[in-house]
Amino acid sequence: MQKLTFEASWDKALPSKDRERIADIFKETCSQHYPTIKLTPLWQATNHRGELLITVLVHNFSGGVFKFNNTKLRYIEKNKVIAEHTFSIPPLSIQPETSMPWAFIFPVEGLNGQASLVNGNLEFAD
């Protein structure tokens, strides 16, 4: 059965309002049938350096541990690739049948246009 967990720093710092929102989205999405790994959007933002921050709920529906090791992701809005970047995140390890929120930071150099930050999706690139 799928379970929701939080990385230690998230567990300490996440406001209760955001925790509740993540739990609600988890309940909505974890009962549906998905491929092995599914990225469910939570929110999008930019920081003071102009980097794109895309926060998703990473669902690992498989029986094995999933890690982001040279994993290429792209952020898409209205069928247009807004950003693309390769991520290697050693501390991010998603256990089997586990969902965990995570924020992916796309550097300015990887942006292909201005993001509207509305209805975007994060997906694995080929």
PDB file of C-alpha atoms in Angstrom:
ATOM      1  CA  MET A   1       0.000   0.000   0.000  1.00  0.00           C
ATOM      2  CA  GLN A   2       1.342   3.432  -0.988  1.00  0.00           C
ATOM      3  CA  LYS A   3       2.486   5.657   1.881  1.00  0.00           C
ATOM      4  CA  LEU A   4       3.342   9.358   2.126  1.00  0.00           C
ATOM      5  CA  THR A   5       6.692  10.333   3.669  1.00  0.00           C
ATOM      6  CA  PHE A   6       8.679  13.534   4.020  1.00  0.00           C
ATOM      7  CA  GLU A   7      12.439  13.999   3.784  1.00  0.00           C
ATOM      8  CA  ALA A   8      13.781  15.002   7.246  1.00  0.00           C
ATOM      9  CA  SER A   9      14.321  18.707   6.471  1.00  0.00           C
ATOM     10  CA  TRP A  10      10.847  18.936   4.916  1.00  0.00           C
ATOM     11  CA  ASP A  11       9.330  17.177   7.908  1.00  0.00           C
ATOM     12  CA  LYS A  12      10.776  19.824  10.252  1.00  0.00           C
ATOM     13  CA  ALA A  13      10.137  22.949   8.171  1.00  0.00           C
ATOM     14  CA  LEU A  14       6.905  22.301   6.239  1.00  0.00           C
ATOM     15  CA  PRO A  15       4.000  24.489   7.414  1.00  0.00           C
ATOM     16  CA  SER A  16       0.879  22.558   8.442  1.00  0.00           C
ATOM     17  CA  LYS A  17      -1.165  24.200   5.641  1.00  0.00           C
ATOM     18  CA  ASP A  18       1.253  22.855   2.991  1.00  0.00           C
ATOM     19  CA  ARG A  19       1.422  19.460   4.718  1.00  0.00           C
ATOM     20  CA  GLU A  20      -2.377  19.192   4.585  1.00  0.00           C
ATOM     21  CA  ARG A  21      -2.459  20.190   0.903  1.00  0.00           C
ATOM     22  CA  ILE A  22       0.173  17.564   0.067  1.00  0.00           C
ATOM     23  CA  ALA A  23      -1.730  14.924   2.058  1.00  0.00           C
ATOM     24  CA  ASP A  24      -4.949  15.764   0.187  1.00  0.00           C
ATOM     25  CA  ILE A  25      -3.237  15.500  -3.218  1.00  0.00           C
ATOM     26  CA  PHE A  26      -1.609  12.242  -2.122  1.00  0.00           C
ATOM     27  CA  LYS A  27      -5.034  10.793  -1.209  1.00  0.00           C
ATOM     28  CA  GLU A  28      -6.436  11.863  -4.589  1.00  0.00           C
ATOM     29  CA  THR A  29      -3.589  10.433  -6.642  1.00  0.00           C
ATOM     30  CA  CYS A  30      -2.236   7.377  -4.831  1.00  0.00           C
ATOM     31  CA  SER A  31      -5.305   5.228  -5.444  1.00  0.00           C
ATOM     32  CA  GLN A  32      -5.114   5.644  -9.235  1.00  0.00           C
ATOM     33  CA  HIS A  33      -3.100   3.316 -11.452  1.00  0.00           C
ATOM     34  CA  TYR A  34       0.102   4.898 -12.749  1.00  0.00           C
ATOM     35  CA  PRO A  35       3.349   3.792 -14.305  1.00  0.00           C
ATOM     36  CA  THR A  36       6.218   2.940 -11.977  1.00  0.00           C
ATOM     37  CA  ILE A  37       7.143   6.589 -11.230  1.00  0.00           C
ATOM     38  CA  LYS A  38       4.628   9.443 -11.405  1.00  0.00           C
ATOM     39  CA  LEU A  39       5.266  13.157 -10.829  1.00  0.00           C
ATOM     40  CA  THR A  40       2.192  15.026  -9.550  1.00  0.00           C
ATOM     41  CA  PRO A  41       2.458  18.850  -9.616  1.00  0.00           C
ATOM     42  CA  LEU A  42       2.066  20.705  -6.316  1.00  0.00           C
ATOM     43  CA  TRP A  43       3.238  24.266  -7.051  1.00  0.00           C
ATOM     44  CA  GLN A  44       5.592  26.331  -9.196  1.00  0.00           C
ATOM     45  CA  ALA A  45       7.566  29.491  -8.404  1.00  0.00           C
ATOM     46  CA  THR A  46      10.676  31.469  -9.237  1.00  0.00           C
ATOM     47  CA  ASN A  47      13.292  32.595  -6.739  1.00  0.00           C
ATOM     48  CA  HIS A  48      15.238  35.854  -6.465  1.00  0.00           C
ATOM     49  CA  ARG A  49      17.913  34.496  -8.866  1.00  0.00           C
ATOM     50  CA  GLY A  50      15.320  33.806 -11.571  1.00  0.00           C
ATOM     51  CA  GLU A  51      15.563  30.028 -11.126  1.00  0.00           C
ATOM     52  CA  LEU A  52      12.435  27.960 -11.627  1.00  0.00           C
ATOM     53  CA  LEU A  53      11.284  25.937  -8.605  1.00  0.00           C
ATOM     54  CA  ILE A  54       8.920  23.098  -9.441  1.00  0.00           C
ATOM     55  CA  THR A  55       7.515  21.174  -6.493  1.00  0.00           C
ATOM     56  CA  VAL A  56       5.957  17.789  -7.161  1.00  0.00           C
ATOM     57  CA  LEU A  57       4.842  14.710  -5.325  1.00  0.00           C
ATOM     58  CA  VAL A  58       7.102  11.885  -6.513  1.00  0.00           C
ATOM     59  CA  HIS A  59       5.182   8.592  -6.452  1.00  0.00           C
ATOM     60  CA  ASN A  60       7.235   5.393  -6.556  1.00  0.00           C
ATOM     61  CA  PHE A  61       4.697   2.656  -7.286  1.00  0.00           C
ATOM     62  CA  SER A  62       7.413   0.077  -7.918  1.00  0.00           C
ATOM     63  CA  GLY A  63       8.889  -2.576  -5.642  1.00  0.00           C
ATOM     64  CA  GLY A  64      12.393  -1.020  -5.793  1.00  0.00           C
ATOM     65  CA  VAL A  65      14.104   2.125  -4.548  1.00  0.00           C
ATOM     66  CA  PHE A  66      14.103   5.055  -7.002  1.00  0.00           C
ATOM     67  CA  LYS A  67      16.913   7.639  -7.097  1.00  0.00           C
ATOM     68  CA  PHE A  68      17.496  10.715  -9.196  1.00  0.00           C
ATOM     69  CA  ASN A  69      20.886   9.953 -10.698  1.00  0.00           C
ATOM     70  CA  ASN A  70      21.578  11.837 -13.962  1.00  0.00           C
ATOM     71  CA  THR A  71      17.831  12.024 -14.464  1.00  0.00           C
ATOM     72  CA  LYS A  72      16.722  14.509 -17.111  1.00  0.00           C
ATOM     73  CA  LEU A  73      13.486  16.361 -16.345  1.00  0.00           C
ATOM     74  CA  ARG A  74      11.577  18.977 -18.273  1.00  0.00           C
ATOM     75  CA  TYR A  75       8.965  21.472 -17.184  1.00  0.00           C
ATOM     76  CA  ILE A  76       6.184  21.992 -19.722  1.00  0.00           C
ATOM     77  CA  GLU A  77       3.408  24.580 -20.012  1.00  0.00           C
ATOM     78  CA  LYS A  78       0.854  24.529 -22.859  1.00  0.00           C
ATOM     79  CA  ASN A  79       2.860  21.868 -24.734  1.00  0.00           C
ATOM     80  CA  LYS A  80       5.993  24.069 -24.674  1.00  0.00           C
ATOM     81  CA  VAL A  81       9.193  23.012 -22.901  1.00  0.00           C
ATOM     82  CA  ILE A  82       9.970  25.902 -20.545  1.00  0.00           C
ATOM     83  CA  ALA A  83      12.947  24.306 -18.783  1.00  0.00           C
ATOM     84  CA  GLU A  84      15.097  21.204 -18.953  1.00  0.00           C
ATOM     85  CA  HIS A  85      17.812  20.018 -16.590  1.00  0.00           C
ATOM     86  CA  THR A  86      19.617  16.838 -15.512  1.00  0.00           C
ATOM     87  CA  PHE A  87      19.336  16.119 -11.788  1.00  0.00           C
ATOM     88  CA  SER A  88      21.567  14.023  -9.544  1.00  0.00           C
ATOM     89  CA  ILE A  89      20.285  14.230  -5.985  1.00  0.00           C
ATOM     90  CA  PRO A  90      22.083  11.709  -3.746  1.00  0.00           C
ATOM     91  CA  PRO A  91      19.976  12.382  -0.624  1.00  0.00           C
ATOM     92  CA  LEU A  92      16.704  11.844  -2.524  1.00  0.00           C
ATOM     93  CA  SER A  93      15.854   8.170  -2.314  1.00  0.00           C
ATOM     94  CA  ILE A  94      12.213   7.182  -2.777  1.00  0.00           C
ATOM     95  CA  GLN A  95      11.474   3.864  -1.128  1.00  0.00           C
ATOM     96  CA  PRO A  96       9.181   1.276  -2.774  1.00  0.00           C
ATOM     97  CA  GLU A  97       5.456   2.084  -2.690  1.00  0.00           C
ATOM     98  CA  THR A  98       6.218   5.529  -1.275  1.00  0.00           C
ATOM     99  CA  SER A  99       5.325   9.080  -2.274  1.00  0.00           C
ATOM    100  CA  MET A 100       7.443  12.076  -1.253  1.00  0.00           C
ATOM    101  CA  PRO A 101       7.296  15.793  -2.097  1.00  0.00           C
ATOM    102  CA  TRP A 102      10.376  17.388  -3.623  1.00  0.00           C
ATOM    103  CA  ALA A 103      11.289  20.742  -5.185  1.00  0.00           C
ATOM    104  CA  PHE A 104      13.379  20.676  -8.354  1.00  0.00           C
ATOM    105  CA  ILE A 105      15.345  23.844  -9.096  1.00  0.00           C
ATOM    106  CA  PHE A 106      15.956  24.623 -12.752  1.00  0.00           C
ATOM    107  CA  PRO A 107      18.893  27.033 -13.219  1.00  0.00           C
ATOM    108  CA  VAL A 108      18.406  30.140 -15.337  1.00  0.00           C
ATOM    109  CA  GLU A 109      20.712  28.690 -18.016  1.00  0.00           C
ATOM    110  CA  GLY A 110      18.210  25.853 -18.606  1.00  0.00           C
ATOM    111  CA  LEU A 111      15.181  28.075 -19.165  1.00  0.00           C
ATOM    112  CA  ASN A 112      13.709  28.232 -22.678  1.00  0.00           C
ATOM    113  CA  GLY A 113      11.263  31.056 -22.090  1.00  0.00           C
ATOM    114  CA  GLN A 114       9.156  32.794 -19.494  1.00  0.00           C
ATOM    115  CA  ALA A 115       7.069  30.519 -17.271  1.00  0.00           C
ATOM    116  CA  SER A 116       3.495  31.514 -16.482  1.00  0.00           C
ATOM    117  CA  LEU A 117       3.614  29.176 -13.445  1.00  0.00           C
ATOM    118  CA  VAL A 118       0.086  27.996 -14.223  1.00  0.00           C
ATOM    119  CA  ASN A 119      -0.903  24.394 -15.011  1.00  0.00           C
ATOM    120  CA  GLY A 120       2.623  23.241 -15.759  1.00  0.00           C
ATOM    121  CA  ASN A 121       3.823  19.654 -15.634  1.00  0.00           C
ATOM    122  CA  LEU A 122       7.124  18.060 -14.797  1.00  0.00           C
ATOM    123  CA  GLU A 123       8.036  15.000 -16.802  1.00  0.00           C
ATOM    124  CA  PHE A 124      10.955  12.724 -17.508  1.00  0.00           C
ATOM    125  CA  ALA A 125      12.868  13.644 -20.673  1.00  0.00           C
ATOM    126  CA  ASP A 126      14.161  11.018 -23.073  1.00  0.00           C
TER     127      ASP A 126
END
